[in-house]
Coordinates of N, CA, C and O in Angstrom, one line a residue:
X49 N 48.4 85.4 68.7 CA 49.5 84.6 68.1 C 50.4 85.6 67.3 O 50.1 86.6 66.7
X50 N 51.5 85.2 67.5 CA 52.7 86.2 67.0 C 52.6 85.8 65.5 O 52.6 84.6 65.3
X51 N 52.5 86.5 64.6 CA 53.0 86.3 63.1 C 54.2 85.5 62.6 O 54.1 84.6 61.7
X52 N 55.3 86.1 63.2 CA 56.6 85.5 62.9 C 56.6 84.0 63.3 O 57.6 83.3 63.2
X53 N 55.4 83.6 63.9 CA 55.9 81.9 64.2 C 55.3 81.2 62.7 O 55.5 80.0 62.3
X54 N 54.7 81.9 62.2 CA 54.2 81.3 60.8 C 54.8 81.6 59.7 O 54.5 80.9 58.7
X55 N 55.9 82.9 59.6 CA 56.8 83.5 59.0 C 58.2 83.2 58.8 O 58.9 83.9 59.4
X56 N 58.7 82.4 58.0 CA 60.1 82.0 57.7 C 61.0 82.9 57.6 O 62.2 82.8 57.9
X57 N 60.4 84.0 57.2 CA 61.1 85.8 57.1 C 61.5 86.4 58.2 O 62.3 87.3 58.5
X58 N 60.4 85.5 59.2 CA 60.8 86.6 59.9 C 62.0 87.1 60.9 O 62.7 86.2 61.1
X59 N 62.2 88.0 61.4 CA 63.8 88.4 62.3 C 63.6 87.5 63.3 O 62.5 87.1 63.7
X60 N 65.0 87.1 63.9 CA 64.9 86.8 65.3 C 65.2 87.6 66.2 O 65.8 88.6 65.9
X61 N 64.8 87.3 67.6 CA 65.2 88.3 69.1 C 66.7 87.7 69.5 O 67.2 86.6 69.1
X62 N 67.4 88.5 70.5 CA 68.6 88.8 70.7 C 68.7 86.8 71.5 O 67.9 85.8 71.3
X63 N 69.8 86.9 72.3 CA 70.0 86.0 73.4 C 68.8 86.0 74.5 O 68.2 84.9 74.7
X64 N 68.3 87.1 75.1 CA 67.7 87.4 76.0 C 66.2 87.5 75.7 O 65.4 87.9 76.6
X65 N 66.0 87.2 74.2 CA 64.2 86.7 73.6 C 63.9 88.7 73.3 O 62.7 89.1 73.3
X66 N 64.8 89.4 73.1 CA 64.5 90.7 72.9 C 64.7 90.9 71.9 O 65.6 90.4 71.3
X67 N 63.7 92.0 70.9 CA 64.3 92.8 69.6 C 65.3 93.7 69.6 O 65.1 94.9 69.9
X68 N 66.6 93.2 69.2 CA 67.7 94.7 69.4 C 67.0 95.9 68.7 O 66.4 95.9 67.6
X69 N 67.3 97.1 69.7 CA 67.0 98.4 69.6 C 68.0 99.1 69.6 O 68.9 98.8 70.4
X70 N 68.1 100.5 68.8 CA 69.2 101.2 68.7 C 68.5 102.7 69.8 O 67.4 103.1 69.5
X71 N 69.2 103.1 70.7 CA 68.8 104.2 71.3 C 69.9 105.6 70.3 O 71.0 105.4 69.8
X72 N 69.3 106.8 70.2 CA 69.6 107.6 70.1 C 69.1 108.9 70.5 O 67.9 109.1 70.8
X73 N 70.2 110.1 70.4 CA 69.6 111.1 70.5 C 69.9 112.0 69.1 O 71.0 111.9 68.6
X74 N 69.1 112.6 68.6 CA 68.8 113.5 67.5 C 68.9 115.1 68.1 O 68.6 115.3 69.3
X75 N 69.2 116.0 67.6 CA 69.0 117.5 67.8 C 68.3 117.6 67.0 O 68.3 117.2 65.9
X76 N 67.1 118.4 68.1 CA 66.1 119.3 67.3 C 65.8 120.6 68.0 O 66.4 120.7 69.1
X77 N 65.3 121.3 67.8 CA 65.2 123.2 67.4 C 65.0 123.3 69.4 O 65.6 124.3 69.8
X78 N 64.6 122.6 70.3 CA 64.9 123.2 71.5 C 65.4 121.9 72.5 O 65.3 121.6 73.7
X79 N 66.1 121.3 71.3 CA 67.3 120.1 72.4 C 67.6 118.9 71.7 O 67.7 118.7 70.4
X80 N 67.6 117.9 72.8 CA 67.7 116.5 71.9 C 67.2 115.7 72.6 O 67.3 115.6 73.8
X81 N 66.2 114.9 71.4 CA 65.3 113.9 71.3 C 65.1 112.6 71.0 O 65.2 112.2 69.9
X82 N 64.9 111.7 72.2 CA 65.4 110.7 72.3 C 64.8 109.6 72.0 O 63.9 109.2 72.7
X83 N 65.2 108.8 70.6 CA 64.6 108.0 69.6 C 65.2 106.6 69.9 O 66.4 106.3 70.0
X84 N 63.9 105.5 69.9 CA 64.8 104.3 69.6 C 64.1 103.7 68.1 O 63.0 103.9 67.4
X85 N 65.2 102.9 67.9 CA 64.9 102.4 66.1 C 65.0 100.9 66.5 O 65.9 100.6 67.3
X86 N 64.1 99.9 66.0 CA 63.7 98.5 66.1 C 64.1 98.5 64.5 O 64.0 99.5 63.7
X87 N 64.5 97.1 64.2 CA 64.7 97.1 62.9 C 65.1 97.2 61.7 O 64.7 96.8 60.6
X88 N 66.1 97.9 62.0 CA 66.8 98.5 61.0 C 67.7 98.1 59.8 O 68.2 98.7 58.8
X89 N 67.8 96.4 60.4 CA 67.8 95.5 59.1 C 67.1 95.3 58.3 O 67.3 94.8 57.2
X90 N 66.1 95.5 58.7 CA 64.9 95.3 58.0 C 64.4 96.8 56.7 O 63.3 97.1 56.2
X91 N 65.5 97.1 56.5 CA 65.0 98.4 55.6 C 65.3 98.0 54.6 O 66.3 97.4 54.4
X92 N 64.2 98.4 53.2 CA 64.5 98.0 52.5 C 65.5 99.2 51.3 O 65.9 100.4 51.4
X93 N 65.6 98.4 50.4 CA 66.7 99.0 49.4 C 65.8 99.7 48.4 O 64.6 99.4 48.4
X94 N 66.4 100.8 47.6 CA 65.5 102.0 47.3 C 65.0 101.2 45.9 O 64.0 101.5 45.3
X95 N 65.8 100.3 45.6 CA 65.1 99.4 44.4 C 63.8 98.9 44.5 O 63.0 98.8 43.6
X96 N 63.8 98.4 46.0 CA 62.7 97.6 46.0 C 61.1 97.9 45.6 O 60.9 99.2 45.5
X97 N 60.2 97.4 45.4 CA 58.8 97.4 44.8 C 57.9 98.4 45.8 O 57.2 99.3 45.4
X98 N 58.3 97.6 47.3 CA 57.5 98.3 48.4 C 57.5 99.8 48.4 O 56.4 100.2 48.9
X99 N 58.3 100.9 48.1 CA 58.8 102.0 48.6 C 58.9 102.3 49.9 O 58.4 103.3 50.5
X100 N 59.6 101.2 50.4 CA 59.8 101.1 52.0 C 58.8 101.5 52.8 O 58.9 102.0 53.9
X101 N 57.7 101.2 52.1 CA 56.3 101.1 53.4 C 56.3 99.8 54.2 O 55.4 99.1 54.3
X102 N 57.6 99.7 54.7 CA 57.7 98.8 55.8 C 58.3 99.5 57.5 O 58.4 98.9 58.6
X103 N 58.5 101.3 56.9 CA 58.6 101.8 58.3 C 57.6 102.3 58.6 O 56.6 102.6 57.9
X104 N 57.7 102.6 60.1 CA 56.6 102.9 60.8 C 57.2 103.7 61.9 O 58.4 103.4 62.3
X105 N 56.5 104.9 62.6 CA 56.8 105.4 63.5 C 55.7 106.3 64.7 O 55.1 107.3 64.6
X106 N 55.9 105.4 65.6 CA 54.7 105.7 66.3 C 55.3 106.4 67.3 O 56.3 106.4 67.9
X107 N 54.0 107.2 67.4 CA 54.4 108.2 69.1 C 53.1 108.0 70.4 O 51.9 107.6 70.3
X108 N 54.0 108.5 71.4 CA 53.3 108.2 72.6 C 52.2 109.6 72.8 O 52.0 110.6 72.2
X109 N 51.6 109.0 74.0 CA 50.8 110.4 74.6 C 51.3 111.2 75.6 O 52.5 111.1 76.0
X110 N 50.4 111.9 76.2 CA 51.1 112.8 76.7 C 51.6 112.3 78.3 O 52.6 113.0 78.8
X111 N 51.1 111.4 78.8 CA 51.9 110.8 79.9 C 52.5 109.3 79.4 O 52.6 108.4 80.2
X112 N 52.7 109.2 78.5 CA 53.3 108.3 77.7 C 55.3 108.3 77.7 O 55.8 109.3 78.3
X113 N 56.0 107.6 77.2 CA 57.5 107.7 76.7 C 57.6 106.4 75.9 O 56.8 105.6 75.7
X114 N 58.9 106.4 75.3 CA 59.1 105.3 74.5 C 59.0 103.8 75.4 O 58.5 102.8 74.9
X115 N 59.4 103.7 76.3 CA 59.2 102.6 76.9 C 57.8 102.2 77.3 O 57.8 101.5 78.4
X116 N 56.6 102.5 76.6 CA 55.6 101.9 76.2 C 55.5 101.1 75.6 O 55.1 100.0 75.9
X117 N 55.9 101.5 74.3 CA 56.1 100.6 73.0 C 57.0 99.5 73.1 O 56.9 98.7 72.1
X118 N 57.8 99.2 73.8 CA 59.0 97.7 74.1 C 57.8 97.0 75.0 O 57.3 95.9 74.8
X119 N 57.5 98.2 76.4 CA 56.7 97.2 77.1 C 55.2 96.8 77.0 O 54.5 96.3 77.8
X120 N 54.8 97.2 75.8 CA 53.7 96.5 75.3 C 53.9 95.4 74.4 O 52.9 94.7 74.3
X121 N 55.1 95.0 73.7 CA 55.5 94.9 72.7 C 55.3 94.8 71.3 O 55.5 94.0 70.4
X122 N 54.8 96.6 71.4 CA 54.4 97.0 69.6 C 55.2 97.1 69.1 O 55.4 96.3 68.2
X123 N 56.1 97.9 69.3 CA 57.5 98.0 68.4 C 58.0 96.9 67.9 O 58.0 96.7 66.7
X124 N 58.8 95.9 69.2 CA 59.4 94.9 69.0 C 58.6 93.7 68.1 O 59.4 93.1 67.4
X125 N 57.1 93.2 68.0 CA 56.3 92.9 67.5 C 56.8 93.4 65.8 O 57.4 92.9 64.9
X126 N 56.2 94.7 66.1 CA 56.9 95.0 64.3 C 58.1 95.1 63.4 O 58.4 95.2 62.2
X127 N 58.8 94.9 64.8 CA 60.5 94.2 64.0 C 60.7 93.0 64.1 O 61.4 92.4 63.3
X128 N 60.1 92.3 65.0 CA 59.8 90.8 64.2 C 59.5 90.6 62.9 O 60.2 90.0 62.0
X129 N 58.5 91.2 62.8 CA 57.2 90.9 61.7 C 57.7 92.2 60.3 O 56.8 92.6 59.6
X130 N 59.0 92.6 60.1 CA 59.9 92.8 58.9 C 59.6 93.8 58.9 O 59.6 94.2 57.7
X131 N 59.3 95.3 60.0 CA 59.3 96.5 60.1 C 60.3 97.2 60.6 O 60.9 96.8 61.6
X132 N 60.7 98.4 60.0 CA 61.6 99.3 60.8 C 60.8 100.0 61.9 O 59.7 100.4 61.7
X133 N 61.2 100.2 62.7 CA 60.1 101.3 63.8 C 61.2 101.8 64.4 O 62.2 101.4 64.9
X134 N 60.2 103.6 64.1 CA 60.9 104.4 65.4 C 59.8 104.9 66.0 O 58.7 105.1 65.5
X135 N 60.4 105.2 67.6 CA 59.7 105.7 68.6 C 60.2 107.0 69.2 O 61.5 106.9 69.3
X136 N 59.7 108.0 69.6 CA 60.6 108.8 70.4 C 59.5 109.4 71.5 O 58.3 109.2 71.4
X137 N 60.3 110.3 72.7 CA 59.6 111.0 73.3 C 59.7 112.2 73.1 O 60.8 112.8 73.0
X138 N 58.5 112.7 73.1 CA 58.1 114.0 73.3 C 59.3 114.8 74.2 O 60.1 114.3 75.0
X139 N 59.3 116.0 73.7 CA 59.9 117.3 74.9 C 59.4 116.6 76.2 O 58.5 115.8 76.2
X140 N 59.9 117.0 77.2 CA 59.9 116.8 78.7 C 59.4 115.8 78.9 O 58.3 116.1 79.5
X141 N 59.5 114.1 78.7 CA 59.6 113.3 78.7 C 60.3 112.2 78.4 O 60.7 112.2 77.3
X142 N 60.5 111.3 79.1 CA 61.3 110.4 79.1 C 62.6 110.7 79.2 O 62.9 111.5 80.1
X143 N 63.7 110.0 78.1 CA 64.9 110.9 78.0 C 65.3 112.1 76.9 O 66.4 112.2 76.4
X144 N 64.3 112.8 76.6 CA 64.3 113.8 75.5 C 64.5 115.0 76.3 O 64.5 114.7 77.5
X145 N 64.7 116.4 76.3 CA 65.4 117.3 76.8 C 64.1 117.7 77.5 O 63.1 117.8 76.8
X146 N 64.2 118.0 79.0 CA 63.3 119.1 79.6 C 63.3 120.4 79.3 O 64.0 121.4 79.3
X147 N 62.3 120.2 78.8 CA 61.6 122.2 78.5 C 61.0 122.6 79.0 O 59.9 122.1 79.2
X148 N 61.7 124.0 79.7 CA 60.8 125.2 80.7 C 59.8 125.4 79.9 O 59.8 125.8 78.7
X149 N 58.4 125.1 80.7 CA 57.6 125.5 80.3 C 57.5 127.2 80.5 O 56.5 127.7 80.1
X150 N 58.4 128.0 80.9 CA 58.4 129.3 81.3 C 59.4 130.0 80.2 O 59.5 131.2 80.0
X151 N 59.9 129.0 79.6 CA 60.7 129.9 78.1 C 59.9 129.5 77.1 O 59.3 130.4 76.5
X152 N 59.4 128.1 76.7 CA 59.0 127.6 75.5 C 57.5 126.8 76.1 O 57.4 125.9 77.0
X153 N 56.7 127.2 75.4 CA 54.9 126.9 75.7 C 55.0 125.7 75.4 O 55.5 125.4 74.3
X154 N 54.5 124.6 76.2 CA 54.0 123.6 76.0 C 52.5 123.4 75.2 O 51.4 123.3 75.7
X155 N 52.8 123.3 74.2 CA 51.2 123.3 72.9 C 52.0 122.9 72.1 O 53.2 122.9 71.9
X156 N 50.7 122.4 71.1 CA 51.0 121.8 69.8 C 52.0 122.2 68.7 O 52.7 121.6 67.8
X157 N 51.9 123.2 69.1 CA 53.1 123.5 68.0 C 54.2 122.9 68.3 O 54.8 122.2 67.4
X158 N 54.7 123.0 70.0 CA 56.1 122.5 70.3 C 56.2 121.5 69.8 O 57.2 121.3 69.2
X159 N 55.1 120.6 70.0 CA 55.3 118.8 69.6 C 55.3 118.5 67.9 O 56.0 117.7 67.3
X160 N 54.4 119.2 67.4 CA 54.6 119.2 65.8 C 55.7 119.9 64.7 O 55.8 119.8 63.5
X161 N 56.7 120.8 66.0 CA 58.0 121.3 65.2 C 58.9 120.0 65.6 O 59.8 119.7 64.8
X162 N 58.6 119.4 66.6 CA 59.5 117.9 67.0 C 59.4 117.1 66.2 O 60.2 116.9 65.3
X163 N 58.2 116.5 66.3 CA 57.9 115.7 65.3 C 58.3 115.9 63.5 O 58.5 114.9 62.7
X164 N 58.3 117.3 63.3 CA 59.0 117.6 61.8 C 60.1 117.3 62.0 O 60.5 116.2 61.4
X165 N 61.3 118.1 63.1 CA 62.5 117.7 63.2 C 63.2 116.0 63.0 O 64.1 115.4 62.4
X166 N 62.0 115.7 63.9 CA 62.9 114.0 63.9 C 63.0 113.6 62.6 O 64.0 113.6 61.9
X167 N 61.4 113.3 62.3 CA 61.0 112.8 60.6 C 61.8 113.4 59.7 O 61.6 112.9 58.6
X168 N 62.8 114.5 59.6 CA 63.7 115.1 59.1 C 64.9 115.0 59.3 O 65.6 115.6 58.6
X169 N 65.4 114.4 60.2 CA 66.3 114.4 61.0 C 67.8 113.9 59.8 O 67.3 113.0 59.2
X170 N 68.7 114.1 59.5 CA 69.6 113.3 58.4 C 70.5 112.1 59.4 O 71.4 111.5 58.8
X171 N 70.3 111.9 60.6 CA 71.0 110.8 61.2 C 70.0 109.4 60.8 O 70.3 108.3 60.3
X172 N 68.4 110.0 61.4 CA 67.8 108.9 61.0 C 67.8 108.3 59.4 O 67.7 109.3 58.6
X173 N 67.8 106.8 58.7 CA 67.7 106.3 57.8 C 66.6 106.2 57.2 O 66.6 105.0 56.9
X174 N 65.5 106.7 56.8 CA 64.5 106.7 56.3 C 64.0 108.4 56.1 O 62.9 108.9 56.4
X175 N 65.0 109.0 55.7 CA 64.8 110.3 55.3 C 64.2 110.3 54.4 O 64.7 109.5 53.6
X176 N 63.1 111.0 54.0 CA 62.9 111.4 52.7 C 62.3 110.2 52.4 O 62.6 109.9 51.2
X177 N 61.6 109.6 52.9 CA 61.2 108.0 52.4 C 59.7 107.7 52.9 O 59.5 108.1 54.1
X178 N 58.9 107.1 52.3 CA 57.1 106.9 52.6 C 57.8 106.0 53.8 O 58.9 105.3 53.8
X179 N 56.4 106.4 55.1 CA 56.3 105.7 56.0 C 55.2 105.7 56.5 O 54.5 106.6 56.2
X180 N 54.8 104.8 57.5 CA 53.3 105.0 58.0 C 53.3 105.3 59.4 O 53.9 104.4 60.1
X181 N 52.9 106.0 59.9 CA 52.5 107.1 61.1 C 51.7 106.5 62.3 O 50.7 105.9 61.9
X182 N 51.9 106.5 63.6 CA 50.7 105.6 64.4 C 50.8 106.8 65.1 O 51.5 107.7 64.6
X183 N 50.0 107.1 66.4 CA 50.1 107.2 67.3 C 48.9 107.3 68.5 O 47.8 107.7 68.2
X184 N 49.2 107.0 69.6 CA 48.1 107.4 70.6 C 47.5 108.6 71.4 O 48.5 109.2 71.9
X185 N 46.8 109.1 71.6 CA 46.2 110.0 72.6 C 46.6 110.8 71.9 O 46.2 110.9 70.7
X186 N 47.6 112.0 72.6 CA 47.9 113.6 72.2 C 48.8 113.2 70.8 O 48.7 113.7 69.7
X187 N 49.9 112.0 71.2 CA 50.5 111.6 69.9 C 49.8 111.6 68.4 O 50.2 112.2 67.5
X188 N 48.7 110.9 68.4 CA 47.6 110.6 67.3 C 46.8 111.9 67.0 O 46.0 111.9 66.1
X189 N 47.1 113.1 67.7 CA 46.0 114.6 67.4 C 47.6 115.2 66.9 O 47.5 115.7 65.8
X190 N 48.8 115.1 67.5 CA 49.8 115.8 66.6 C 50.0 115.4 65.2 O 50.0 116.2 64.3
X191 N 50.0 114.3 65.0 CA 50.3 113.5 63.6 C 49.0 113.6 63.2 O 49.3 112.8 62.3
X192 N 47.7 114.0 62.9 CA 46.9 114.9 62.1 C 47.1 116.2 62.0 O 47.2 116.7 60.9
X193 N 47.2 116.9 63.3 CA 47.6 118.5 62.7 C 49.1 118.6 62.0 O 49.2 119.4 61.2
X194 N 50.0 117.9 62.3 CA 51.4 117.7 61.7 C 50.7 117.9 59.9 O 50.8 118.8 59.1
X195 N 50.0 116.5 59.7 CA 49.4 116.4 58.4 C 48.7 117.9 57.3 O 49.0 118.5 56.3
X196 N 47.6 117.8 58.8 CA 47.2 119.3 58.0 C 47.6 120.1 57.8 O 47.2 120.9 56.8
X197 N 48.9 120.5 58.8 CA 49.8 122.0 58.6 C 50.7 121.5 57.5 O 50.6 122.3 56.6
X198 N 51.3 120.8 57.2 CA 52.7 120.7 56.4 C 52.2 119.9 55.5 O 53.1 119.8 54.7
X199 N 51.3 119.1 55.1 CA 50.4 118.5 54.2 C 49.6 119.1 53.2 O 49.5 119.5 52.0
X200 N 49.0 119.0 54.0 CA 47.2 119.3 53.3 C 47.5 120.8 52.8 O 47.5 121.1 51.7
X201 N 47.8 121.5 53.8 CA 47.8 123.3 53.1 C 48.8 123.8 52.7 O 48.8 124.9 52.2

């Protein structure tokens, strides 16, 4: 059962029963990376109580792209239900910039200097602001070493 049918709060979907999504691309350190944002009415104001722990930003795995997340309907789901969400893809996937694996190594690092870039990004709206992190497969192992490198130590 969807939440939002018990939810007076909650957003509505477009004409076509869809959550509008904003596509973008961001520059980061070896191109540009291609993010969609669900919800973005949904942000709250720096007054508010929550400290905008109502965004969320999930990433895919490694044969994964953002059009997971629409076509499962996690994202869209969470912009119903009064969340901001961003999604993006990785380097050499989806619509995010192809990288030679013969100039720049495909490993962890590549994906955890991406993942800094975006989450830093000054286009996106939730700069500098508490958010909560998902992700699956290789996504879910970057977003703990992301943690432990630029976190924890």
């Amino acid at each position: 059962m969807d939440i939002s049918e018990n939810d007076p709060n909650a957003c509505d979907t477009d004409a076509d029963g869809k959550m509008p999504k904003e596509g973008i691309f961001v520059g980061t350190l070896h191109g540009d990376t291609y993010c969609e944002l669900y919800g973005k009415e949904n942000m709250l104001e720096e007054s508010d109580t929550q400290c905008n722990s109502n965004i969320v930003v999930i990433v895919h795995g490694l044969g994964g792209s953002v059009a997971q997340w629409e076509e499962s309907d996690i994202a869209p789901f969470l912009a119903r239900n009064r969340k901001v969400v961003l999604c993006f893809d990785w380097y050499s996937h989806g619509k995010s910039t192809k990288v030679n694996p013969n100039e720049v190594a495909h490993d962890v690092g590549l994906f955890i200097t991406q993942l800094h870039d975006v989450i830093n990004h000054s286009s996106l709206p939730f700069r500098g602001k508490h958010f909560h992190l998902h992700g699956f497969s290789m996504g879910m192992a970057c977003l703990v070493l992301c943690y432990i490198i630029l976190i924890v130590s």
